[in-house]
mmCIF file of C-alpha atoms in Angstrom:
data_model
loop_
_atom_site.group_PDB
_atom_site.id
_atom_site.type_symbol
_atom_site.label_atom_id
_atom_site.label_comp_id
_atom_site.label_asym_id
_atom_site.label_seq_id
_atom_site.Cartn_x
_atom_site.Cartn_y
_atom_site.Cartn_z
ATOM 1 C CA UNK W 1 20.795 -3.614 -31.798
ATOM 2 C CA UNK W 2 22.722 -7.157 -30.855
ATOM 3 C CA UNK W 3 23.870 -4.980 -27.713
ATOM 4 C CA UNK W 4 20.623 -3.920 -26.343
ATOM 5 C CA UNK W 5 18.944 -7.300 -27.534
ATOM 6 C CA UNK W 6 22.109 -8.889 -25.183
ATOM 7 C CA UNK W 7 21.636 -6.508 -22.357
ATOM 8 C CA UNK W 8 17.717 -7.184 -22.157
ATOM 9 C CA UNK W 9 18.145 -11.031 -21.937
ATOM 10 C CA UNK W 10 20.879 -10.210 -19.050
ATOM 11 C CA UNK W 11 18.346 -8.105 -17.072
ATOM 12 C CA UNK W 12 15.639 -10.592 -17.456
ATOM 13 C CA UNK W 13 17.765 -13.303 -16.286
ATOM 14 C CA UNK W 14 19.413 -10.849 -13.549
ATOM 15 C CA UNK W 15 22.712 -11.570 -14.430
ATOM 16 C CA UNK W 16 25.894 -9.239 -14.976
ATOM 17 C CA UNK W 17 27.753 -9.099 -18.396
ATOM 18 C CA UNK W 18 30.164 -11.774 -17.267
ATOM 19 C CA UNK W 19 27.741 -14.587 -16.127
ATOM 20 C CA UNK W 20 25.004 -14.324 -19.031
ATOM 21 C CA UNK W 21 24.331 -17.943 -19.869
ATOM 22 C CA UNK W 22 26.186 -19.150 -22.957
ATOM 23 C CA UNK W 23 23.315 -21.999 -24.106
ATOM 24 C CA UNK W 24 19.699 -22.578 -23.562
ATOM 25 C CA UNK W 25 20.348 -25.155 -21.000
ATOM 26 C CA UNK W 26 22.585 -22.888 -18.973
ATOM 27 C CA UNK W 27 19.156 -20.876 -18.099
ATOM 28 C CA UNK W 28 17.675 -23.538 -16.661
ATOM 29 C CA UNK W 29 20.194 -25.972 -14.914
ATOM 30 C CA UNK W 30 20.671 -24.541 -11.735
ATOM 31 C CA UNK W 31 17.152 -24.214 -11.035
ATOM 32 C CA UNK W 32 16.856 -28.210 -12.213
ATOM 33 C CA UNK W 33 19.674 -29.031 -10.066
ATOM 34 C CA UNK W 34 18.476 -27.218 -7.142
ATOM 35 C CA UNK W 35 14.731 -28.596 -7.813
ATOM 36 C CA UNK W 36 16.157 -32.307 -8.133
ATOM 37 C CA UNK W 37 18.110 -32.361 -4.871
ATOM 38 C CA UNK W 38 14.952 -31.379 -2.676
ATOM 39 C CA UNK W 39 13.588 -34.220 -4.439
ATOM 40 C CA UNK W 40 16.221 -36.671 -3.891
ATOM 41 C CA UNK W 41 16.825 -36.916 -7.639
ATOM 42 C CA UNK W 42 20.479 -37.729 -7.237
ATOM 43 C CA UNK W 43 19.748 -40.682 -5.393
ATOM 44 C CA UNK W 44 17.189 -42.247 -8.006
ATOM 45 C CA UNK W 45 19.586 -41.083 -10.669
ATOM 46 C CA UNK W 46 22.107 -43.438 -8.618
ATOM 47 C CA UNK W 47 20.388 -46.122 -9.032
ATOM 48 C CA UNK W 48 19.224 -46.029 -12.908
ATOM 49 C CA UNK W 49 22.249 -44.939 -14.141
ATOM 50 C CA UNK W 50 23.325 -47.307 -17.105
ATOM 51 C CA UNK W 51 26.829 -48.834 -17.538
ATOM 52 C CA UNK W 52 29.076 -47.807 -19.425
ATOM 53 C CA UNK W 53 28.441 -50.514 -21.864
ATOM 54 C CA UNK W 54 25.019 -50.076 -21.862
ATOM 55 C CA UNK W 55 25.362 -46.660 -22.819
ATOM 56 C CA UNK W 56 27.774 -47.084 -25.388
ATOM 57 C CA UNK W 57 26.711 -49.662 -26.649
ATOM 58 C CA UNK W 58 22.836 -49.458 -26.854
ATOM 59 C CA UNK W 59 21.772 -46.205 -26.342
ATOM 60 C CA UNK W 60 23.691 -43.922 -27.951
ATOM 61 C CA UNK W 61 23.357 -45.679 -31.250
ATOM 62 C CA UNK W 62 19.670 -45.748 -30.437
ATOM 63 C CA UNK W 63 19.515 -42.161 -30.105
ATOM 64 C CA UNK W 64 17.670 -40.308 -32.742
ATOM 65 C CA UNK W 65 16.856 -36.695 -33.524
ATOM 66 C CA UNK W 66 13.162 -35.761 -34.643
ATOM 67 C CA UNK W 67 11.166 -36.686 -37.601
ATOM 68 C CA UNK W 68 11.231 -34.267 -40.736
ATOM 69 C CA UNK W 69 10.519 -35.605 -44.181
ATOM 70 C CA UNK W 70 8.438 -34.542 -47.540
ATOM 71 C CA UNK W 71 5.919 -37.154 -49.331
ATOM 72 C CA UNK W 72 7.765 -37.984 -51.881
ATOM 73 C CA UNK W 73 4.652 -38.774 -54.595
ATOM 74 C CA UNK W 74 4.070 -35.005 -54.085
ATOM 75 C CA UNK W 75 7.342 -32.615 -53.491
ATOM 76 C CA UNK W 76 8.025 -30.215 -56.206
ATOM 77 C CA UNK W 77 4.385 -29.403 -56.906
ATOM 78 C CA UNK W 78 2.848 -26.182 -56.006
ATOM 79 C CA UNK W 79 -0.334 -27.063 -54.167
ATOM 80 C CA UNK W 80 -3.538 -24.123 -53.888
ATOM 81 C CA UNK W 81 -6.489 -25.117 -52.733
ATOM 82 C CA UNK W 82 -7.940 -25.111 -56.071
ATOM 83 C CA UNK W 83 -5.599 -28.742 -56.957
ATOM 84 C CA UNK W 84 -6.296 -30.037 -52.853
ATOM 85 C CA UNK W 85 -9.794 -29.628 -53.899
ATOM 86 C CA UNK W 86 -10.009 -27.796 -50.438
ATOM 87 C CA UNK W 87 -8.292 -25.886 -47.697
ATOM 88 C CA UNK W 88 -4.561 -27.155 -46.657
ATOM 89 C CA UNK W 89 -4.590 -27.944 -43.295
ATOM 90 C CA UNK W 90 -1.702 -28.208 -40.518
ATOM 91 C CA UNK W 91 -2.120 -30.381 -37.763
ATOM 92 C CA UNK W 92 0.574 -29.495 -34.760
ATOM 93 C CA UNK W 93 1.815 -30.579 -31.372
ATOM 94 C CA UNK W 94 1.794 -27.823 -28.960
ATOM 95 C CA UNK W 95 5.102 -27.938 -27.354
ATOM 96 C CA UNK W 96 6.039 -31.408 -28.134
ATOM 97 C CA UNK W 97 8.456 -32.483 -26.480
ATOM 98 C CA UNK W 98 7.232 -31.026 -23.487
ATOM 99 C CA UNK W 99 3.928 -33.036 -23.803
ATOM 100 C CA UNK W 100 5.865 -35.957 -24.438
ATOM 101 C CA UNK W 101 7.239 -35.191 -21.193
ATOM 102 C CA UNK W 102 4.303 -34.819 -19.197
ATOM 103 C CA UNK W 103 2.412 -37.842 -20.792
ATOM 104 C CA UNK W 104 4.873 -40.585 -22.048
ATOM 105 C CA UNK W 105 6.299 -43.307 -19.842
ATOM 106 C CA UNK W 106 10.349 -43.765 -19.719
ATOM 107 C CA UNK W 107 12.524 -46.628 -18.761
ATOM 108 C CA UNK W 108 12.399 -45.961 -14.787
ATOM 109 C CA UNK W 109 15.133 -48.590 -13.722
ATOM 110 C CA UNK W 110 18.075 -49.614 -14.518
ATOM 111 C CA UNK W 111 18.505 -51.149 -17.686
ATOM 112 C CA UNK W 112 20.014 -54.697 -17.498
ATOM 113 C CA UNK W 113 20.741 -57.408 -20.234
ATOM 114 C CA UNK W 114 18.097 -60.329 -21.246
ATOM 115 C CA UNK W 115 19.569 -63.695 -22.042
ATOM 116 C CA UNK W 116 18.388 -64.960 -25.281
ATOM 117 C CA UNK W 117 16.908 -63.546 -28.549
ATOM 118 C CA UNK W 118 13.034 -63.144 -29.566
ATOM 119 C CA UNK W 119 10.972 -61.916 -32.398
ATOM 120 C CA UNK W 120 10.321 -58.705 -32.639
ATOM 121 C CA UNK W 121 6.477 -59.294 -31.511
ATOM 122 C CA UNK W 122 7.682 -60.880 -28.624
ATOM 123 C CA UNK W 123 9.095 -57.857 -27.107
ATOM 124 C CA UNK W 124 5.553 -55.764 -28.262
ATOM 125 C CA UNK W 125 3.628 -58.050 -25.837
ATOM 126 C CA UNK W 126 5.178 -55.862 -22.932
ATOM 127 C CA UNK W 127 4.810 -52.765 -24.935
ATOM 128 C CA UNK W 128 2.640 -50.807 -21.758
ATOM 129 C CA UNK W 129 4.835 -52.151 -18.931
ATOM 130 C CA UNK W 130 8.666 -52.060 -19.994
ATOM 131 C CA UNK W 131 11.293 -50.446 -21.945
ATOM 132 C CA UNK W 132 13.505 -52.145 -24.251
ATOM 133 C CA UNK W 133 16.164 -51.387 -25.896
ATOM 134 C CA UNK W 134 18.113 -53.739 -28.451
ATOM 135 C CA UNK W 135 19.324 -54.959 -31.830
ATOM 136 C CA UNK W 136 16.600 -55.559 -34.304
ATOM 137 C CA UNK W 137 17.714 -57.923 -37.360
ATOM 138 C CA UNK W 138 15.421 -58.253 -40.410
ATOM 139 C CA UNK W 139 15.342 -59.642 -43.689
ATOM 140 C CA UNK W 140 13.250 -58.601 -46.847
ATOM 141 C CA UNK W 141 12.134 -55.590 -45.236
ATOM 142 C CA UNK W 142 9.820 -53.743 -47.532
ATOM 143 C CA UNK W 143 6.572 -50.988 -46.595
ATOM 144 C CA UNK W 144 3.461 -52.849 -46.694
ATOM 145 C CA UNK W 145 1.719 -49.679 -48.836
ATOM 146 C CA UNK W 146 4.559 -49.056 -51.130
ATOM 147 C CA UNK W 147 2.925 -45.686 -52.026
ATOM 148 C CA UNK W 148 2.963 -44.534 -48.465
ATOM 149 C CA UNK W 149 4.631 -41.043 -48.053
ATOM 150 C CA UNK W 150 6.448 -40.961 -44.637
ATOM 151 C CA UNK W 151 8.884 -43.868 -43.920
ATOM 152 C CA UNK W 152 10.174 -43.916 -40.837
ATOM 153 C CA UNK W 153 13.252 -46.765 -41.446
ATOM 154 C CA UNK W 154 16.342 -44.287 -40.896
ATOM 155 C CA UNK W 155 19.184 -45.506 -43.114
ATOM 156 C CA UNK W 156 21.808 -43.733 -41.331
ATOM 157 C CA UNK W 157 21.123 -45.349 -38.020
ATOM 158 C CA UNK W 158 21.570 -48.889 -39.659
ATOM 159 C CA UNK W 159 25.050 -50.598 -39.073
ATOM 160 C CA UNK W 160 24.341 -52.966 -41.790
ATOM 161 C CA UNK W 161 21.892 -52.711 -44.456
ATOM 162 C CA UNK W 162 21.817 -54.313 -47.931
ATOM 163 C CA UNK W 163 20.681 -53.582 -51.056
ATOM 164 C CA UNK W 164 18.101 -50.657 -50.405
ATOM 165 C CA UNK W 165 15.911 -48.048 -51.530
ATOM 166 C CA UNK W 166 15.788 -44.993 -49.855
ATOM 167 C CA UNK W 167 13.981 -41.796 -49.870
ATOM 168 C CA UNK W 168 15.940 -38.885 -48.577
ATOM 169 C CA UNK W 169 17.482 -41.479 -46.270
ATOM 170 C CA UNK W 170 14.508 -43.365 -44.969
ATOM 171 C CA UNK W 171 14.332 -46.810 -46.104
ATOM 172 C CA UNK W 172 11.644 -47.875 -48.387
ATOM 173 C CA UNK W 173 13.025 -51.328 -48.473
ATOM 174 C CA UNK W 174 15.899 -53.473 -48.021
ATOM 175 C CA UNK W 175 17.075 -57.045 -48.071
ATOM 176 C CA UNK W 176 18.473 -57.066 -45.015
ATOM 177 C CA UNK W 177 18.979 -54.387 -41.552
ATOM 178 C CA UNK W 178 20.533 -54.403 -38.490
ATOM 179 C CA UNK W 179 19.413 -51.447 -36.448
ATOM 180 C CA UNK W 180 19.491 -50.269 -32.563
ATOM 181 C CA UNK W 181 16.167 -49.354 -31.200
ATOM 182 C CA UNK W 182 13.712 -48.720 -28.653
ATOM 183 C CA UNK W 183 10.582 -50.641 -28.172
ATOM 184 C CA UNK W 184 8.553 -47.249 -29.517
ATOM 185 C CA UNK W 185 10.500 -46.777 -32.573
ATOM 186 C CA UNK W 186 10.135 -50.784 -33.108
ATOM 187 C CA UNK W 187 6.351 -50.778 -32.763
ATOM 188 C CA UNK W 188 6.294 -47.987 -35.545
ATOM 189 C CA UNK W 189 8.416 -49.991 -38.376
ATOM 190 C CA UNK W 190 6.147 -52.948 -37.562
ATOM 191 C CA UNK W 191 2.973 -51.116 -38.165
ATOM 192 C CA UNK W 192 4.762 -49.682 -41.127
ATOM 193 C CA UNK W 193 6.889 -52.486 -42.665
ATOM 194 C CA UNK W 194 6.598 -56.219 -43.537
ATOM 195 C CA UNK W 195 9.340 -58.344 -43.652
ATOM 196 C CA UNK W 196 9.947 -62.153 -43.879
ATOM 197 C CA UNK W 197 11.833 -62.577 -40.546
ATOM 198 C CA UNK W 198 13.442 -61.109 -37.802
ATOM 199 C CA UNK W 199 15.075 -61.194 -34.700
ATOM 200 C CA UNK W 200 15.525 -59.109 -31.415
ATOM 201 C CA UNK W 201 19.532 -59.758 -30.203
ATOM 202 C CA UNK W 202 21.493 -57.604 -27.666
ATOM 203 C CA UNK W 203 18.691 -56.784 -25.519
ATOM 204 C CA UNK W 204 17.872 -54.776 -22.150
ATOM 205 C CA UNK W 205 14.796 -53.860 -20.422
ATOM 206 C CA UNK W 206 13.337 -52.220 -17.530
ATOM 207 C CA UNK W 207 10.180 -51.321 -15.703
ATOM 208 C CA UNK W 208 8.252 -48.130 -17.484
ATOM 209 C CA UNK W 209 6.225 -45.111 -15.753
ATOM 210 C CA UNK W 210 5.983 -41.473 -15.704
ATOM 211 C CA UNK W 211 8.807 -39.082 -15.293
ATOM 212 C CA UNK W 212 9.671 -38.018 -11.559
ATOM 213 C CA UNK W 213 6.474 -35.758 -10.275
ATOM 214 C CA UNK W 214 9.048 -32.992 -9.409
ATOM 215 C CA UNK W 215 10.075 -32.789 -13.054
ATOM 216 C CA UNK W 216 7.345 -33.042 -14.707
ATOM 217 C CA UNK W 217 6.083 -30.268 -12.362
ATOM 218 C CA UNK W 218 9.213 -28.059 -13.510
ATOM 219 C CA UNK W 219 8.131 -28.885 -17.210
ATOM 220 C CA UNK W 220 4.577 -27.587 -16.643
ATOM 221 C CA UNK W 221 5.823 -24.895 -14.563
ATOM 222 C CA UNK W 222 8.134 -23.561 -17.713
ATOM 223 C CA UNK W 223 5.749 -24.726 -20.200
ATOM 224 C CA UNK W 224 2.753 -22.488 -18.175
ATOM 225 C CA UNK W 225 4.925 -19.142 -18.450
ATOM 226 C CA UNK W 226 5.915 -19.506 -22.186
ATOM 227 C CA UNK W 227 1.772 -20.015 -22.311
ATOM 228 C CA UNK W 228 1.277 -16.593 -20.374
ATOM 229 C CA UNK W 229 4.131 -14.630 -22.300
ATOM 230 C CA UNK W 230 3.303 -15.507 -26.148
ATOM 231 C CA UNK W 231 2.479 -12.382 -27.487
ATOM 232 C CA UNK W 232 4.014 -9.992 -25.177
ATOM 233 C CA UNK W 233 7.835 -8.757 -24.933
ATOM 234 C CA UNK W 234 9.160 -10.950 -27.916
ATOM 235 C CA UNK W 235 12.409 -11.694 -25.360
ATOM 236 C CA UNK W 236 10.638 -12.582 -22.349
ATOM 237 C CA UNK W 237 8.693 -15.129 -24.401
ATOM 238 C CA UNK W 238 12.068 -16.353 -25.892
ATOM 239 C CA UNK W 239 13.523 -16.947 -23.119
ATOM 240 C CA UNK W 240 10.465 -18.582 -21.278
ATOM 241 C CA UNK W 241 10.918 -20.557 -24.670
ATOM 242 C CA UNK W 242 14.078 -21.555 -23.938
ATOM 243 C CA UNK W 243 13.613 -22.732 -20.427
ATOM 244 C CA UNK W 244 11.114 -25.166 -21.374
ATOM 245 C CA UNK W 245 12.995 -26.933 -24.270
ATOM 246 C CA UNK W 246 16.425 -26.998 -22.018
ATOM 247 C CA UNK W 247 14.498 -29.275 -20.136
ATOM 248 C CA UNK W 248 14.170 -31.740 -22.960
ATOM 249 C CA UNK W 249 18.046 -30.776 -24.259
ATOM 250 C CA UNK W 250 19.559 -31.924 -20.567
ATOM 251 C CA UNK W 251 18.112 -35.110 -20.774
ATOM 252 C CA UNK W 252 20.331 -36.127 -23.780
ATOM 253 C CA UNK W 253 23.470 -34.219 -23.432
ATOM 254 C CA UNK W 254 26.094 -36.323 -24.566
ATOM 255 C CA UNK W 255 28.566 -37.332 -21.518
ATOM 256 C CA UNK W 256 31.400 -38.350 -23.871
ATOM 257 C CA UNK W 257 32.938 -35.627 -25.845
ATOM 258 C CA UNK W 258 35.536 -35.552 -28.003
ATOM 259 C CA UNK W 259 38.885 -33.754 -26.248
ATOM 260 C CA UNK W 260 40.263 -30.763 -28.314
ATOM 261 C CA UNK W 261 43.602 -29.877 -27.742
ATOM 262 C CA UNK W 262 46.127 -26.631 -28.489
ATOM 263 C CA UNK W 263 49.285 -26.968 -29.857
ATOM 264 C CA UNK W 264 50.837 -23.681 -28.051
ATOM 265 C CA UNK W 265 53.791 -23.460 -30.924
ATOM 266 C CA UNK W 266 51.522 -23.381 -33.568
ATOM 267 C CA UNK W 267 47.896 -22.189 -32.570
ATOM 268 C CA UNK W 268 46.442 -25.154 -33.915
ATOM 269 C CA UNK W 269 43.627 -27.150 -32.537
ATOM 270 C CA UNK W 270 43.030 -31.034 -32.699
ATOM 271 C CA UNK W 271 40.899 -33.749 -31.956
ATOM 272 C CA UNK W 272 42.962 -36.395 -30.239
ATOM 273 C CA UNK W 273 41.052 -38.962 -30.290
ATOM 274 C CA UNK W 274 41.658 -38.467 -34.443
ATOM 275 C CA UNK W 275 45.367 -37.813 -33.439
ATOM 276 C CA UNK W 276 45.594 -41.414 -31.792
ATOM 277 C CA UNK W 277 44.568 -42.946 -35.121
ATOM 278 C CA UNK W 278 48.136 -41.556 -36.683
ATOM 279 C CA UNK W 279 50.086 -43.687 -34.138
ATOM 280 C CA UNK W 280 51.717 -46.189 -36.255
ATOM 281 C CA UNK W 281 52.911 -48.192 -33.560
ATOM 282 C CA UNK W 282 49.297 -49.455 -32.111
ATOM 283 C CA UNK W 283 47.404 -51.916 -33.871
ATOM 284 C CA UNK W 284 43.895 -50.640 -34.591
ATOM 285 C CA UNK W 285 42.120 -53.127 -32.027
ATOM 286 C CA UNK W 286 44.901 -51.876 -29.486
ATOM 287 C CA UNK W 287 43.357 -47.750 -30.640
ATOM 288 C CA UNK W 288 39.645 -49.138 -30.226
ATOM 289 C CA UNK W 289 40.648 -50.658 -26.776
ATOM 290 C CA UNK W 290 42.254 -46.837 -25.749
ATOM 291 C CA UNK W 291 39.704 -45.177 -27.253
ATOM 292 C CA UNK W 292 37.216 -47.316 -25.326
ATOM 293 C CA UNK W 293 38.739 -47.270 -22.155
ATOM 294 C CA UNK W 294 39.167 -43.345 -22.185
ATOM 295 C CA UNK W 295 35.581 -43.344 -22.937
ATOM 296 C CA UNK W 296 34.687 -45.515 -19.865
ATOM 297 C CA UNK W 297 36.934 -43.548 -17.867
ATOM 298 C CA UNK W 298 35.041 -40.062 -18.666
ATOM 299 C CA UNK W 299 31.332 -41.687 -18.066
ATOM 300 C CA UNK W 300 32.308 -42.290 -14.567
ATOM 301 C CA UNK W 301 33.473 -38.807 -13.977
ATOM 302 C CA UNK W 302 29.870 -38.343 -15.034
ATOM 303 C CA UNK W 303 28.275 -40.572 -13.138
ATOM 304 C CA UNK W 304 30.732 -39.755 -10.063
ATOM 305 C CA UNK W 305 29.586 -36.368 -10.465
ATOM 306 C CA UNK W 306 27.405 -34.419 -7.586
ATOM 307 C CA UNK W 307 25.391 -32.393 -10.352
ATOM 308 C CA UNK W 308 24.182 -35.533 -12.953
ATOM 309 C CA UNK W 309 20.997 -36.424 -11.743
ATOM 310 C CA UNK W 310 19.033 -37.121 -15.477
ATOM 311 C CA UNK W 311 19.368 -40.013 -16.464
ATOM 312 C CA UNK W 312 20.236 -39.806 -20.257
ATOM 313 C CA UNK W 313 18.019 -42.682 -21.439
ATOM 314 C CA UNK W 314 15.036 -40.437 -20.380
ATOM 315 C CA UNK W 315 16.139 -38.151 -23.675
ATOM 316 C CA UNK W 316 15.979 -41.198 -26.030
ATOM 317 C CA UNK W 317 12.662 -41.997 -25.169
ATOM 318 C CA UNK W 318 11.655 -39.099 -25.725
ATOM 319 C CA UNK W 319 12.388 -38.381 -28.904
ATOM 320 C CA UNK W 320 10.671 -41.630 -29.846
ATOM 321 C CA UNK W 321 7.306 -40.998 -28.054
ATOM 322 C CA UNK W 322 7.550 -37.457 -29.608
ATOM 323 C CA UNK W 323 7.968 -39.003 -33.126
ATOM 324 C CA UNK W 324 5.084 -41.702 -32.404
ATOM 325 C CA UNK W 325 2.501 -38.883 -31.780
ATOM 326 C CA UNK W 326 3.697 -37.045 -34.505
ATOM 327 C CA UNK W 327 2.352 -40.274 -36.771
ATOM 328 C CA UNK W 328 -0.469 -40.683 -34.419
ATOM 329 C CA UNK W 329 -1.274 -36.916 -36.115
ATOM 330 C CA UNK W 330 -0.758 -38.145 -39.491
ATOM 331 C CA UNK W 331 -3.011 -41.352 -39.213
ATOM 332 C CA UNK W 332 -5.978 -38.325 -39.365
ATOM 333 C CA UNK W 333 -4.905 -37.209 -42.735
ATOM 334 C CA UNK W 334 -7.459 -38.669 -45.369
ATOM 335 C CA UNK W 335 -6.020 -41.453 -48.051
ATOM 336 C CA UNK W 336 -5.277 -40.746 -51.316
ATOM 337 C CA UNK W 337 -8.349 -42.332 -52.264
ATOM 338 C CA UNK W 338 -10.380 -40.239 -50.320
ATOM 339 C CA UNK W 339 -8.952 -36.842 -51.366
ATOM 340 C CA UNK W 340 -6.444 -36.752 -48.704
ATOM 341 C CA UNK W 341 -2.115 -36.233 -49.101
ATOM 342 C CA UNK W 342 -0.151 -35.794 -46.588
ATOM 343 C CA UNK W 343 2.514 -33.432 -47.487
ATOM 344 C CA UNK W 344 5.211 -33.104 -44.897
ATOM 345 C CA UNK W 345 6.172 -33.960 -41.737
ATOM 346 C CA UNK W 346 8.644 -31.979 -39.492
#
């Protein structure tokens, strides 16, 4: 079965045995590539690009997966319509990162540092027009309904945070945070959370818009077929699957891996970036400073290279504006009060 499943995704692709794409994203990146270049995409990409430090330093911490929690007032009960007092309904996002794609508005310039630091509401004043990215600092931060189910504070993104309560690793409240994050994710914790003060530190910004025409052409393009296959040949619509969410999955690709090595006498394999750590004769700033300027070194071979033309911030906003219309969903579910629970998110 795996063999005729494999040879079926090779003839609809039209490759031999020893090309078949080894990831989602390999289906689709030639066809981006060769899409972006009529469009000059390699240019623009030239001149958005990030440093290195911005990268590094501001948005990969920033970076964030999607949203998937469980109300915690209400997990472990079995729930008929006979206790919801009526039918259990699902709301959903048709392809949503895709729509997010289509409809959101990305940082479309290159991000560059603001002197100074602001309040948080500051920053929310420019909310239509430009993307930010920076260090939010708060103190006493606490949900303003303490009963509400779907906190959106992720612990593990926080580089400092004291003395909190968590739910399945989303903060319910804490005396103090220090978190990396977009202007989207911000505008959600402070329609979400109070706190008694705060500041914005670290910060860059750029002009906003749409995604390149040419793109977002390619995503309906991809998102169209999937559309037209659903509910015919189960690999066809797979792979027309596929194509559309590579799309999303090339736009945050991390260009900084860690290298794995062979030791040939042994058959072993390790990081060495971990290996570097067992050097006894380098202080641990002196390790940081290697480890850093290795790190620089690769990004440039990114950005040097003829086939990066997606800018990477493009994938963390993204995920954001995907997570903001997931809560835009859950805003329609009733309050307690009036019958309604909102049961899980993901």
């Amino acid at each position: 079965a795996l063999v005729e499943c494999l040879d079926k995704i090779r003839a609809e692709l039209h490759h031999h045995v020893y090309s078949i794409p080894l990831t989602p994203t390999s289906i689709v990146r030639a066809q981006v590539r060769a899409e972006g270049r009529k469009a000059g995409a390699r240019e623009k990409f030239l001149k958005v690009v990030p440093e290195f430090a911005v990268y590094n330093d501001a948005l990969v911490p920033s970076y964030h997966g999607g949203y998937t929690h469980a109300n915690r007032n209400t997990r472990a009960i079995i729930w008929t319509e006979e206790d919801a007092g009526g039918p259990i309904l699902c709301g959903d996002i048709a392809s949503s990162y895709p729509f997010t794609m289509l409809t959101g508005k990305m940082p479309d310039g290159k991000l560059r540092r603001r002197n100074g630091q602001v309040h948080g509401t500051e920053l929310l004043k420019y909310y239509d027009t430009t993307s930010f990215v920076f260090r939010w600092t708060a103190r006493n931060v606490r949900l303003k309904d303490p009963e509400y189910p779907m906190p959106v504070l992720q612990f593990s993104k926080c580089d400092m945070c004291l003395n909190s309560e968590r739910d399945n690793g989303r903060i319910l409240s804490a005396d103090f945070v220090s978190i990396i994050i977009n202007e989207v994710d911000f505008r959600l914790i402070h329609e979400m959370y109070d706190y008694d003060g705060d500041v914005c530190s670290e910060i860059y910004s750029c002009h906003k818009d749409y995604l390149p025409k040419w793109y977002r052409d390619l995503v309906f393009k991809f998102f169209s077929e999937k559309c037209e296959k659903k509910g015919g040949d189960p690999v066809a619509y797979a792979l027309a699957k596929a194509r559309v969410n590579s799309l999303y999955g090339m736009c945050c690709q991390r260009c900084i891996r860690a290298e794995i090595a062979e030791d040939y006498e042994s058959g072993e394999f390790f990081d060495q970036y971990a290996a570097m750590w067992e050097d006894e004769t380098k202080t641990p700033d002196e390790i940081k400073a290697e480890i850093r300027r290795m790190d620089a070194e690769a990004y440039q071979k990114y950005v040097d290279s003829y086939n990066s033309i997606l800018p990477y911030q493009w994938g963390c906003w993204i995920t954001s504006i995907a997570m903001s219309n997931l809560f835009d969903i859950g805003r329609c579910v009733k309050s307690p009060e009036d019958g309604g629970a909102w049961l899980y998110s993901g």
